[in-house]
Amino acid sequence: DGGVPSPQGKRSKRSPVPQSFEDAHTQRVIANVRERQRTQSLNDAFAELRKIIPTLPSDKLSKIQTLKLAARYIDFLYQVLQSDELDHKIASCNYLAHERLSYAFSVWRMEGAWSMSASH
Protein backbone atom coordinates (compact mmCIF):
# COMPACT_ATOMS: atom_id res chain seq x y z
CA ASP A 1 0.00 0.00 0.00
CA GLY A 2 2.78 2.57 -0.55
CA GLY A 3 2.91 3.68 3.13
CA VAL A 4 6.08 4.10 5.13
CA PRO A 5 7.10 1.12 7.31
CA SER A 6 6.61 1.73 11.00
CA PRO A 7 9.10 0.56 13.63
CA GLN A 8 6.93 -2.55 14.10
CA GLY A 9 7.40 -3.42 10.40
CA LYS A 10 3.83 -2.59 9.41
CA ARG A 11 3.03 0.00 6.79
CA SER A 12 1.08 3.04 7.83
CA LYS A 13 -1.91 3.97 5.73
CA ARG A 14 -1.63 7.18 3.79
CA SER A 15 -4.73 9.14 3.25
CA PRO A 16 -5.58 8.91 -0.45
CA VAL A 17 -4.61 11.94 -2.50
CA PRO A 18 -7.71 13.35 -4.16
CA GLN A 19 -7.34 12.82 -7.87
CA SER A 20 -9.55 13.90 -10.70
CA PHE A 21 -11.00 11.27 -13.01
CA GLU A 22 -8.98 12.75 -15.88
CA ASP A 23 -5.70 12.47 -13.92
CA ALA A 24 -6.41 8.87 -12.94
CA HIS A 25 -7.39 8.03 -16.52
CA THR A 26 -4.24 9.67 -17.89
CA GLN A 27 -2.04 7.74 -15.45
CA ARG A 28 -3.75 4.48 -16.41
CA VAL A 29 -3.28 5.20 -20.14
CA ILE A 30 0.42 5.96 -19.57
CA ALA A 31 0.84 2.77 -17.51
CA ASN A 32 -0.86 0.76 -20.28
CA VAL A 33 1.48 2.24 -22.90
CA ARG A 34 4.52 1.37 -20.75
CA GLU A 35 3.25 -2.19 -20.30
CA ARG A 36 2.63 -2.61 -24.04
CA GLN A 37 6.16 -1.33 -24.75
CA ARG A 38 7.63 -3.70 -22.16
CA THR A 39 5.71 -6.64 -23.60
CA GLN A 40 6.74 -5.74 -27.16
CA SER A 41 10.37 -5.46 -26.08
CA LEU A 42 10.18 -8.87 -24.42
CA ASN A 43 8.53 -10.41 -27.49
CA ASP A 44 11.21 -8.87 -29.74
CA ALA A 45 13.94 -10.36 -27.53
CA PHE A 46 12.34 -13.82 -27.75
CA ALA A 47 12.06 -13.49 -31.54
CA GLU A 48 15.79 -12.70 -31.71
CA LEU A 49 16.59 -15.66 -29.45
CA ARG A 50 14.51 -17.98 -31.64
CA LYS A 51 16.59 -16.85 -34.66
CA ILE A 52 19.81 -17.81 -32.89
CA ILE A 53 19.03 -21.22 -31.45
CA PRO A 54 18.72 -24.10 -33.91
CA THR A 55 15.16 -25.35 -34.18
CA LEU A 56 13.43 -28.22 -35.90
CA PRO A 57 10.86 -27.52 -38.62
CA SER A 58 8.15 -28.80 -36.29
CA ASP A 59 9.10 -26.40 -33.47
CA LYS A 60 6.51 -23.88 -32.32
CA LEU A 61 8.11 -22.90 -29.06
CA SER A 62 6.52 -21.08 -26.15
CA LYS A 63 8.64 -18.58 -24.24
CA ILE A 64 9.51 -21.06 -21.52
CA GLN A 65 10.35 -23.74 -24.10
CA THR A 66 12.54 -21.21 -25.92
CA LEU A 67 14.43 -20.40 -22.71
CA LYS A 68 14.85 -24.08 -21.87
CA LEU A 69 16.05 -24.88 -25.38
CA ALA A 70 18.48 -21.94 -25.30
CA ALA A 71 19.89 -23.23 -22.00
CA ARG A 72 20.26 -26.72 -23.50
CA TYR A 73 21.95 -25.26 -26.56
CA ILE A 74 24.41 -23.33 -24.40
CA ASP A 75 25.15 -26.54 -22.49
CA PHE A 76 25.55 -28.43 -25.77
CA LEU A 77 27.99 -25.81 -27.09
CA TYR A 78 29.93 -25.97 -23.84
CA GLN A 79 30.19 -29.75 -24.18
CA VAL A 80 31.41 -29.38 -27.77
CA LEU A 81 34.08 -26.93 -26.67
CA GLN A 82 35.12 -29.16 -23.79
CA SER A 83 35.37 -32.27 -25.96
CA ASP A 84 37.37 -30.37 -28.62
CA GLU A 85 35.60 -32.30 -31.40
CA LEU A 86 35.16 -29.22 -33.57
CA ASP A 87 37.49 -29.32 -36.56
CA HIS A 88 39.61 -26.15 -36.49
CA LYS A 89 39.53 -25.79 -40.28
CA ILE A 90 35.74 -25.74 -40.29
CA ALA A 91 35.71 -23.50 -37.23
CA SER A 92 37.52 -20.84 -39.26
CA CYS A 93 34.44 -20.53 -41.46
CA ASN A 94 31.64 -19.17 -39.24
CA TYR A 95 28.80 -20.17 -41.57
CA LEU A 96 29.95 -23.79 -41.92
CA ALA A 97 30.67 -24.04 -38.20
CA HIS A 98 27.21 -22.71 -37.38
CA GLU A 99 25.56 -25.13 -39.84
CA ARG A 100 27.52 -28.06 -38.46
CA LEU A 101 26.64 -27.17 -34.86
CA SER A 102 23.00 -26.60 -35.76
CA TYR A 103 22.84 -30.02 -37.39
CA ALA A 104 24.63 -31.69 -34.46
CA PHE A 105 22.31 -30.00 -31.99
CA SER A 106 19.25 -31.14 -33.94
CA VAL A 107 20.55 -34.69 -33.96
CA TRP A 108 21.31 -34.44 -30.24
CA ARG A 109 17.74 -33.30 -29.59
CA MET A 110 16.20 -36.06 -31.73
CA GLU A 111 18.30 -38.73 -30.00
CA GLY A 112 16.35 -38.07 -26.81
CA ALA A 113 18.65 -35.88 -24.76
CA TRP A 114 16.22 -32.98 -25.17
CA SER A 115 12.98 -34.92 -24.69
CA MET A 116 14.26 -36.79 -21.64
CA SER A 117 15.18 -33.58 -19.83
CA ALA A 118 12.73 -31.09 -21.36
CA SER A 119 10.33 -31.46 -18.45
CA HIS A 120 12.95 -30.30 -15.94
Tab-separated table of N, CA and C in Angstrom:
chain	number	residue	atom	x	y	z
A	1	ASP	N	0.804	-1.191	0.000
A	1	ASP	CA	0.000	0.000	0.000
A	1	ASP	C	0.843	1.250	0.000
A	2	GLY	N	2.048	1.341	-0.342
A	2	GLY	CA	2.782	2.571	-0.553
A	2	GLY	C	3.082	3.377	0.688
A	3	GLY	N	2.641	2.946	1.895
A	3	GLY	CA	2.911	3.676	3.129
A	3	GLY	C	4.346	3.473	3.571
A	4	VAL	N	4.730	4.203	4.583
A	4	VAL	CA	6.078	4.102	5.132
A	4	VAL	C	6.065	3.057	6.244
A	5	PRO	N	7.075	2.140	6.247
A	5	PRO	CA	7.100	1.117	7.312
A	5	PRO	C	7.234	1.766	8.685
A	6	SER	N	6.503	1.254	9.630
A	6	SER	CA	6.610	1.733	11.004
A	6	SER	C	7.683	0.915	11.712
A	7	PRO	N	8.076	1.331	12.912
A	7	PRO	CA	9.099	0.555	13.631
A	7	PRO	C	8.678	-0.900	13.849
A	8	GLN	N	7.392	-1.175	13.908
A	8	GLN	CA	6.928	-2.548	14.100
A	8	GLN	C	6.940	-3.347	12.791
A	9	GLY	N	7.333	-2.732	11.667
A	9	GLY	CA	7.402	-3.425	10.396
A	9	GLY	C	6.118	-3.365	9.595
A	10	LYS	N	5.090	-2.711	10.127
A	10	LYS	CA	3.833	-2.592	9.406
A	10	LYS	C	3.819	-1.260	8.671
A	11	ARG	N	3.127	-1.236	7.570
A	11	ARG	CA	3.028	-0.001	6.794
A	11	ARG	C	1.879	0.841	7.316
A	12	SER	N	2.151	2.128	7.419
A	12	SER	CA	1.084	3.037	7.828
A	12	SER	C	0.248	3.387	6.606
A	13	LYS	N	-0.999	3.622	6.831
A	13	LYS	CA	-1.905	3.966	5.733
A	13	LYS	C	-1.784	5.451	5.461
A	14	ARG	N	-1.614	5.781	4.202
A	14	ARG	CA	-1.629	7.176	3.795
A	14	ARG	C	-3.052	7.529	3.419
A	15	SER	N	-3.402	8.733	3.698
A	15	SER	CA	-4.727	9.145	3.246
A	15	SER	C	-4.645	9.329	1.734
A	16	PRO	N	-5.645	8.839	1.018
A	16	PRO	CA	-5.579	8.911	-0.445
A	16	PRO	C	-5.552	10.361	-0.909
A	17	VAL	N	-4.706	10.600	-1.925
A	17	VAL	CA	-4.607	11.936	-2.499
A	17	VAL	C	-5.786	12.098	-3.441
A	18	PRO	N	-6.583	13.159	-3.246
A	18	PRO	CA	-7.708	13.349	-4.160
A	18	PRO	C	-7.186	13.522	-5.584
A	19	GLN	N	-7.785	12.799	-6.504
A	19	GLN	CA	-7.336	12.815	-7.874
A	19	GLN	C	-8.553	12.945	-8.780
A	20	SER	N	-8.422	13.758	-9.786
A	20	SER	CA	-9.547	13.897	-10.701
A	20	SER	C	-9.640	12.647	-11.571
A	21	PHE	N	-10.795	12.416	-12.115
A	21	PHE	CA	-11.001	11.271	-13.008
A	21	PHE	C	-10.048	11.362	-14.196
A	22	GLU	N	-9.854	12.575	-14.721
A	22	GLU	CA	-8.975	12.752	-15.875
A	22	GLU	C	-7.535	12.392	-15.535
A	23	ASP	N	-7.068	12.798	-14.344
A	23	ASP	CA	-5.704	12.470	-13.919
A	23	ASP	C	-5.529	10.959	-13.770
A	24	ALA	N	-6.487	10.326	-13.125
A	24	ALA	CA	-6.415	8.875	-12.936
A	24	ALA	C	-6.441	8.164	-14.285
A	25	HIS	N	-7.296	8.631	-15.184
A	25	HIS	CA	-7.390	8.025	-16.517
A	25	HIS	C	-6.081	8.200	-17.284
A	26	THR	N	-5.503	9.395	-17.202
A	26	THR	CA	-4.235	9.665	-17.891
A	26	THR	C	-3.124	8.760	-17.357
A	27	GLN	N	-3.058	8.623	-16.035
A	27	GLN	CA	-2.038	7.742	-15.446
A	27	GLN	C	-2.226	6.302	-15.903
A	28	ARG	N	-3.460	5.849	-15.978
A	28	ARG	CA	-3.748	4.481	-16.415
A	28	ARG	C	-3.345	4.286	-17.871
A	29	VAL	N	-3.655	5.277	-18.727
A	29	VAL	CA	-3.281	5.204	-20.142
A	29	VAL	C	-1.763	5.128	-20.284
A	30	ILE	N	-1.047	5.964	-19.519
A	30	ILE	CA	0.419	5.963	-19.570
A	30	ILE	C	0.963	4.616	-19.089
A	31	ALA	N	0.401	4.079	-18.019
A	31	ALA	CA	0.840	2.771	-17.515
A	31	ALA	C	0.574	1.681	-18.556
A	32	ASN	N	-0.551	1.750	-19.236
A	32	ASN	CA	-0.861	0.760	-20.278
A	32	ASN	C	0.128	0.837	-21.437
A	33	VAL	N	0.500	2.062	-21.819
A	33	VAL	CA	1.481	2.244	-22.897
A	33	VAL	C	2.825	1.644	-22.483
A	34	ARG	N	3.249	1.936	-21.244
A	34	ARG	CA	4.520	1.374	-20.747
A	34	ARG	C	4.478	-0.147	-20.755
A	35	GLU	N	3.370	-0.732	-20.339
A	35	GLU	CA	3.251	-2.194	-20.302
A	35	GLU	C	3.275	-2.784	-21.713
A	36	ARG	N	2.601	-2.127	-22.655
A	36	ARG	CA	2.634	-2.608	-24.043
A	36	ARG	C	4.055	-2.537	-24.603
A	37	GLN	N	4.777	-1.471	-24.294
A	37	GLN	CA	6.163	-1.331	-24.753
A	37	GLN	C	7.050	-2.406	-24.130
A	38	ARG	N	6.850	-2.658	-22.838
A	38	ARG	CA	7.630	-3.696	-22.158
A	38	ARG	C	7.352	-5.060	-22.772
A	39	THR	N	6.089	-5.355	-23.009
A	39	THR	CA	5.706	-6.638	-23.603
A	39	THR	C	6.273	-6.773	-25.011
A	40	GLN	N	6.202	-5.696	-25.795
A	40	GLN	CA	6.742	-5.738	-27.156
A	40	GLN	C	8.249	-5.947	-27.135
A	41	SER	N	8.927	-5.295	-26.206
A	41	SER	CA	10.373	-5.460	-26.077
A	41	SER	C	10.726	-6.902	-25.720
A	42	LEU	N	9.962	-7.480	-24.809
A	42	LEU	CA	10.185	-8.873	-24.424
A	42	LEU	C	9.924	-9.811	-25.604
A	43	ASN	N	8.837	-9.583	-26.327
A	43	ASN	CA	8.529	-10.415	-27.489
A	43	ASN	C	9.607	-10.290	-28.566
A	44	ASP	N	10.121	-9.076	-28.778
A	44	ASP	CA	11.206	-8.874	-29.741
A	44	ASP	C	12.459	-9.651	-29.323
A	45	ALA	N	12.759	-9.634	-28.030
A	45	ALA	CA	13.936	-10.359	-27.531
A	45	ALA	C	13.770	-11.867	-27.747
A	46	PHE	N	12.579	-12.396	-27.512
A	46	PHE	CA	12.341	-13.821	-27.753
A	46	PHE	C	12.438	-14.150	-29.237
A	47	ALA	N	11.961	-13.263	-30.094
A	47	ALA	CA	12.061	-13.486	-31.542
A	47	ALA	C	13.531	-13.556	-31.959
A	48	GLU	N	14.356	-12.672	-31.412
A	48	GLU	CA	15.790	-12.703	-31.715
A	48	GLU	C	16.433	-13.989	-31.195
A	49	LEU	N	16.053	-14.419	-30.011
A	49	LEU	CA	16.594	-15.656	-29.448
A	49	LEU	C	16.208	-16.851	-30.305
A	50	ARG	N	14.966	-16.866	-30.787
A	50	ARG	CA	14.512	-17.976	-31.641
A	50	ARG	C	15.283	-18.024	-32.955
A	51	LYS	N	15.781	-16.875	-33.430
A	51	LYS	CA	16.588	-16.850	-34.658
A	51	LYS	C	17.961	-17.462	-34.426
A	52	ILE	N	18.446	-17.377	-33.204
A	52	ILE	CA	19.813	-17.806	-32.895
A	52	ILE	C	19.896	-19.299	-32.602
A	53	ILE	N	18.945	-19.809	-31.822
A	53	ILE	CA	19.034	-21.225	-31.446
A	53	ILE	C	18.498	-22.097	-32.580
A	54	PRO	N	19.196	-23.196	-32.851
A	54	PRO	CA	18.723	-24.097	-33.907
A	54	PRO	C	17.386	-24.728	-33.505
A	55	THR	N	16.470	-24.763	-34.445
A	55	THR	CA	15.160	-25.354	-34.183
A	55	THR	C	14.845	-26.376	-35.255
A	56	LEU	N	13.910	-27.237	-34.935
A	56	LEU	CA	13.430	-28.218	-35.897
A	56	LEU	C	12.251	-27.600	-36.652
A	57	PRO	N	11.992	-28.079	-37.866
A	57	PRO	CA	10.860	-27.524	-38.620
A	57	PRO	C	9.530	-27.622	-37.867
A	58	SER	N	9.401	-28.607	-37.020
A	58	SER	CA	8.148	-28.797	-36.288
A	58	SER	C	8.039	-27.924	-35.035
A	59	ASP	N	9.095	-27.194	-34.705
A	59	ASP	CA	9.099	-26.400	-33.473
A	59	ASP	C	8.179	-25.186	-33.553
A	60	LYS	N	7.308	-25.087	-32.582
A	60	LYS	CA	6.505	-23.881	-32.322
A	60	LYS	C	6.663	-23.680	-30.822
A	61	LEU	N	7.699	-22.948	-30.449
A	61	LEU	CA	8.113	-22.895	-29.057
A	61	LEU	C	7.448	-21.767	-28.280
A	62	SER	N	6.998	-22.104	-27.070
A	62	SER	CA	6.525	-21.084	-26.145
A	62	SER	C	7.754	-20.356	-25.591
A	63	LYS	N	7.518	-19.324	-24.822
A	63	LYS	CA	8.635	-18.577	-24.245
A	63	LYS	C	9.445	-19.451	-23.301
A	64	ILE	N	8.774	-20.207	-22.459
A	64	ILE	CA	9.507	-21.063	-21.515
A	64	ILE	C	10.261	-22.164	-22.260
A	65	GLN	N	9.655	-22.722	-23.303
A	65	GLN	CA	10.347	-23.736	-24.099
A	65	GLN	C	11.556	-23.123	-24.796
A	66	THR	N	11.416	-21.898	-25.266
A	66	THR	CA	12.536	-21.208	-25.916
A	66	THR	C	13.685	-21.014	-24.935
A	67	LEU	N	13.373	-20.587	-23.718
A	67	LEU	CA	14.426	-20.403	-22.712
A	67	LEU	C	15.095	-21.724	-22.354
A	68	LYS	N	14.280	-22.776	-22.197
A	68	LYS	CA	14.853	-24.081	-21.866
A	68	LYS	C	15.732	-24.603	-22.999
A	69	LEU	N	15.257	-24.424	-24.240
A	69	LEU	CA	16.048	-24.876	-25.382
A	69	LEU	C	17.339	-24.073	-25.501
A	70	ALA	N	17.275	-22.774	-25.257
A	70	ALA	CA	18.476	-21.944	-25.298
A	70	ALA	C	19.484	-22.408	-24.243
A	71	ALA	N	19.000	-22.738	-23.053
A	71	ALA	CA	19.891	-23.231	-22.003
A	71	ALA	C	20.518	-24.554	-22.414
A	72	ARG	N	19.721	-25.432	-23.032
A	72	ARG	CA	20.256	-26.724	-23.501
A	72	ARG	C	21.287	-26.501	-24.609
A	73	TYR	N	21.016	-25.540	-25.476
A	73	TYR	CA	21.953	-25.257	-26.563
A	73	TYR	C	23.273	-24.722	-26.007
A	74	ILE	N	23.193	-23.847	-25.032
A	74	ILE	CA	24.408	-23.334	-24.397
A	74	ILE	C	25.192	-24.479	-23.764
A	75	ASP	N	24.491	-25.378	-23.086
A	75	ASP	CA	25.153	-26.541	-22.485
A	75	ASP	C	25.768	-27.423	-23.567
A	76	PHE	N	25.037	-27.629	-24.657
A	76	PHE	CA	25.547	-28.429	-25.771
A	76	PHE	C	26.823	-27.802	-26.335
A	77	LEU	N	26.809	-26.489	-26.557
A	77	LEU	CA	27.991	-25.808	-27.087
A	77	LEU	C	29.167	-25.915	-26.123
A	78	TYR	N	28.878	-25.813	-24.836
A	78	TYR	CA	29.928	-25.969	-23.837
A	78	TYR	C	30.549	-27.368	-23.920
A	79	GLN	N	29.687	-28.374	-24.064
A	79	GLN	CA	30.185	-29.752	-24.183
A	79	GLN	C	31.039	-29.922	-25.438
A	80	VAL	N	30.625	-29.303	-26.533
A	80	VAL	CA	31.405	-29.378	-27.773
A	80	VAL	C	32.777	-28.742	-27.562
A	81	LEU	N	32.799	-27.581	-26.928
A	81	LEU	CA	34.076	-26.926	-26.674
A	81	LEU	C	34.962	-27.752	-25.751
A	82	GLN	N	34.360	-28.354	-24.733
A	82	GLN	CA	35.125	-29.161	-23.793
A	82	GLN	C	35.677	-30.424	-24.440
A	83	SER	N	34.923	-31.015	-25.343
A	83	SER	CA	35.375	-32.265	-25.960
A	83	SER	C	36.348	-32.015	-27.100
A	84	ASP	N	36.445	-30.753	-27.558
A	84	ASP	CA	37.370	-30.365	-28.624
A	84	ASP	C	37.161	-31.197	-29.886
A	85	GLU	N	35.898	-31.521	-30.193
A	85	GLU	CA	35.603	-32.297	-31.395
A	85	GLU	C	35.443	-31.415	-32.629
A	86	LEU	N	35.379	-30.121	-32.439
A	86	LEU	CA	35.161	-29.220	-33.566
A	86	LEU	C	36.442	-29.095	-34.383
A	87	ASP	N	36.343	-29.396	-35.669
A	87	ASP	CA	37.491	-29.316	-36.564
A	87	ASP	C	37.900	-27.852	-36.712
A	88	HIS	N	39.156	-27.536	-36.470
A	88	HIS	CA	39.613	-26.148	-36.492
A	88	HIS	C	39.533	-25.536	-37.886
A	89	LYS	N	39.655	-26.332	-38.924
A	89	LYS	CA	39.530	-25.787	-40.283
A	89	LYS	C	38.105	-25.333	-40.536
A	90	ILE	N	37.134	-26.118	-40.108
A	90	ILE	CA	35.736	-25.741	-40.292
A	90	ILE	C	35.394	-24.580	-39.365
A	91	ALA	N	35.994	-24.570	-38.193
A	91	ALA	CA	35.710	-23.499	-37.229
A	91	ALA	C	36.128	-22.141	-37.777
A	92	SER	N	37.095	-22.121	-38.706
A	92	SER	CA	37.523	-20.843	-39.260
A	92	SER	C	36.466	-20.232	-40.175
A	93	CYS	N	35.524	-21.040	-40.632
A	93	CYS	CA	34.435	-20.531	-41.460
A	93	CYS	C	33.169	-20.494	-40.610
A	94	ASN	N	32.766	-19.304	-40.176
A	94	ASN	CA	31.645	-19.172	-39.244
A	94	ASN	C	30.370	-19.807	-39.754
A	95	TYR	N	30.050	-19.639	-41.035
A	95	TYR	CA	28.798	-20.170	-41.573
A	95	TYR	C	28.803	-21.697	-41.502
A	96	LEU	N	29.884	-22.321	-41.955
A	96	LEU	CA	29.951	-23.793	-41.919
A	96	LEU	C	29.948	-24.314	-40.492
A	97	ALA	N	30.643	-23.617	-39.599
A	97	ALA	CA	30.665	-24.042	-38.198
A	97	ALA	C	29.276	-23.956	-37.606
A	98	HIS	N	28.568	-22.877	-37.902
A	98	HIS	CA	27.210	-22.714	-37.379
A	98	HIS	C	26.294	-23.809	-37.943
A	99	GLU	N	26.391	-24.086	-39.231
A	99	GLU	CA	25.556	-25.131	-39.842
A	99	GLU	C	25.864	-26.497	-39.235
A	100	ARG	N	27.136	-26.769	-39.030
A	100	ARG	CA	27.522	-28.060	-38.460
A	100	ARG	C	26.999	-28.188	-37.021
A	101	LEU	N	27.135	-27.131	-36.233
A	101	LEU	CA	26.644	-27.168	-34.863
A	101	LEU	C	25.126	-27.258	-34.820
A	102	SER	N	24.457	-26.537	-35.708
A	102	SER	CA	22.996	-26.599	-35.760
A	102	SER	C	22.535	-28.025	-36.060
A	103	TYR	N	23.190	-28.640	-37.032
A	103	TYR	CA	22.842	-30.018	-37.390
A	103	TYR	C	23.118	-30.956	-36.212
A	104	ALA	N	24.285	-30.823	-35.593
A	104	ALA	CA	24.631	-31.687	-34.463
A	104	ALA	C	23.653	-31.502	-33.312
A	105	PHE	N	23.262	-30.265	-33.066
A	105	PHE	CA	22.312	-30.000	-31.991
A	105	PHE	C	20.956	-30.615	-32.306
A	106	SER	N	20.520	-30.520	-33.551
A	106	SER	CA	19.246	-31.137	-33.942
A	106	SER	C	19.290	-32.644	-33.769
A	107	VAL	N	20.396	-33.247	-34.146
A	107	VAL	CA	20.550	-34.692	-33.955
A	107	VAL	C	20.542	-35.030	-32.477
A	108	TRP	N	21.253	-34.242	-31.695
A	108	TRP	CA	21.307	-34.439	-30.242
A	108	TRP	C	19.915	-34.379	-29.645
A	109	ARG	N	19.111	-33.416	-30.085
A	109	ARG	CA	17.737	-33.299	-29.588
A	109	ARG	C	16.908	-34.514	-29.976
A	110	MET	N	17.022	-34.948	-31.240
A	110	MET	CA	16.201	-36.058	-31.726
A	110	MET	C	16.602	-37.388	-31.098
A	111	GLU	N	17.849	-37.488	-30.634
A	111	GLU	CA	18.301	-38.726	-29.997
A	111	GLU	C	17.730	-38.903	-28.597
A	112	GLY	N	17.023	-37.902	-28.100
A	112	GLY	CA	16.354	-38.069	-26.810
A	112	GLY	C	16.919	-37.254	-25.685
A	113	ALA	N	18.076	-36.665	-25.851
A	113	ALA	CA	18.649	-35.879	-24.758
A	113	ALA	C	17.747	-34.707	-24.416
A	114	TRP	N	17.112	-34.107	-25.420
A	114	TRP	CA	16.215	-32.982	-25.172
A	114	TRP	C	14.911	-33.474	-24.555
A	115	SER	N	14.301	-34.481	-25.149
A	115	SER	CA	12.983	-34.919	-24.687
A	115	SER	C	13.037	-35.529	-23.291
A	116	MET	N	14.142	-36.169	-22.959
A	116	MET	CA	14.262	-36.787	-21.638
A	116	MET	C	14.364	-35.726	-20.548
A	117	SER	N	14.968	-34.586	-20.862
A	117	SER	CA	15.183	-33.575	-19.827
A	117	SER	C	14.365	-32.305	-20.059
A	118	ALA	N	13.495	-32.298	-21.048
A	118	ALA	CA	12.734	-31.094	-21.357
A	118	ALA	C	11.729	-30.760	-20.258
A	119	SER	N	11.309	-31.731	-19.493
A	119	SER	CA	10.329	-31.457	-18.453
A	119	SER	C	10.948	-30.894	-17.192
A	120	HIS	N	12.280	-30.816	-17.138
A	120	HIS	CA	12.954	-30.300	-15.939
A	120	HIS	C	13.114	-28.830	-16.008
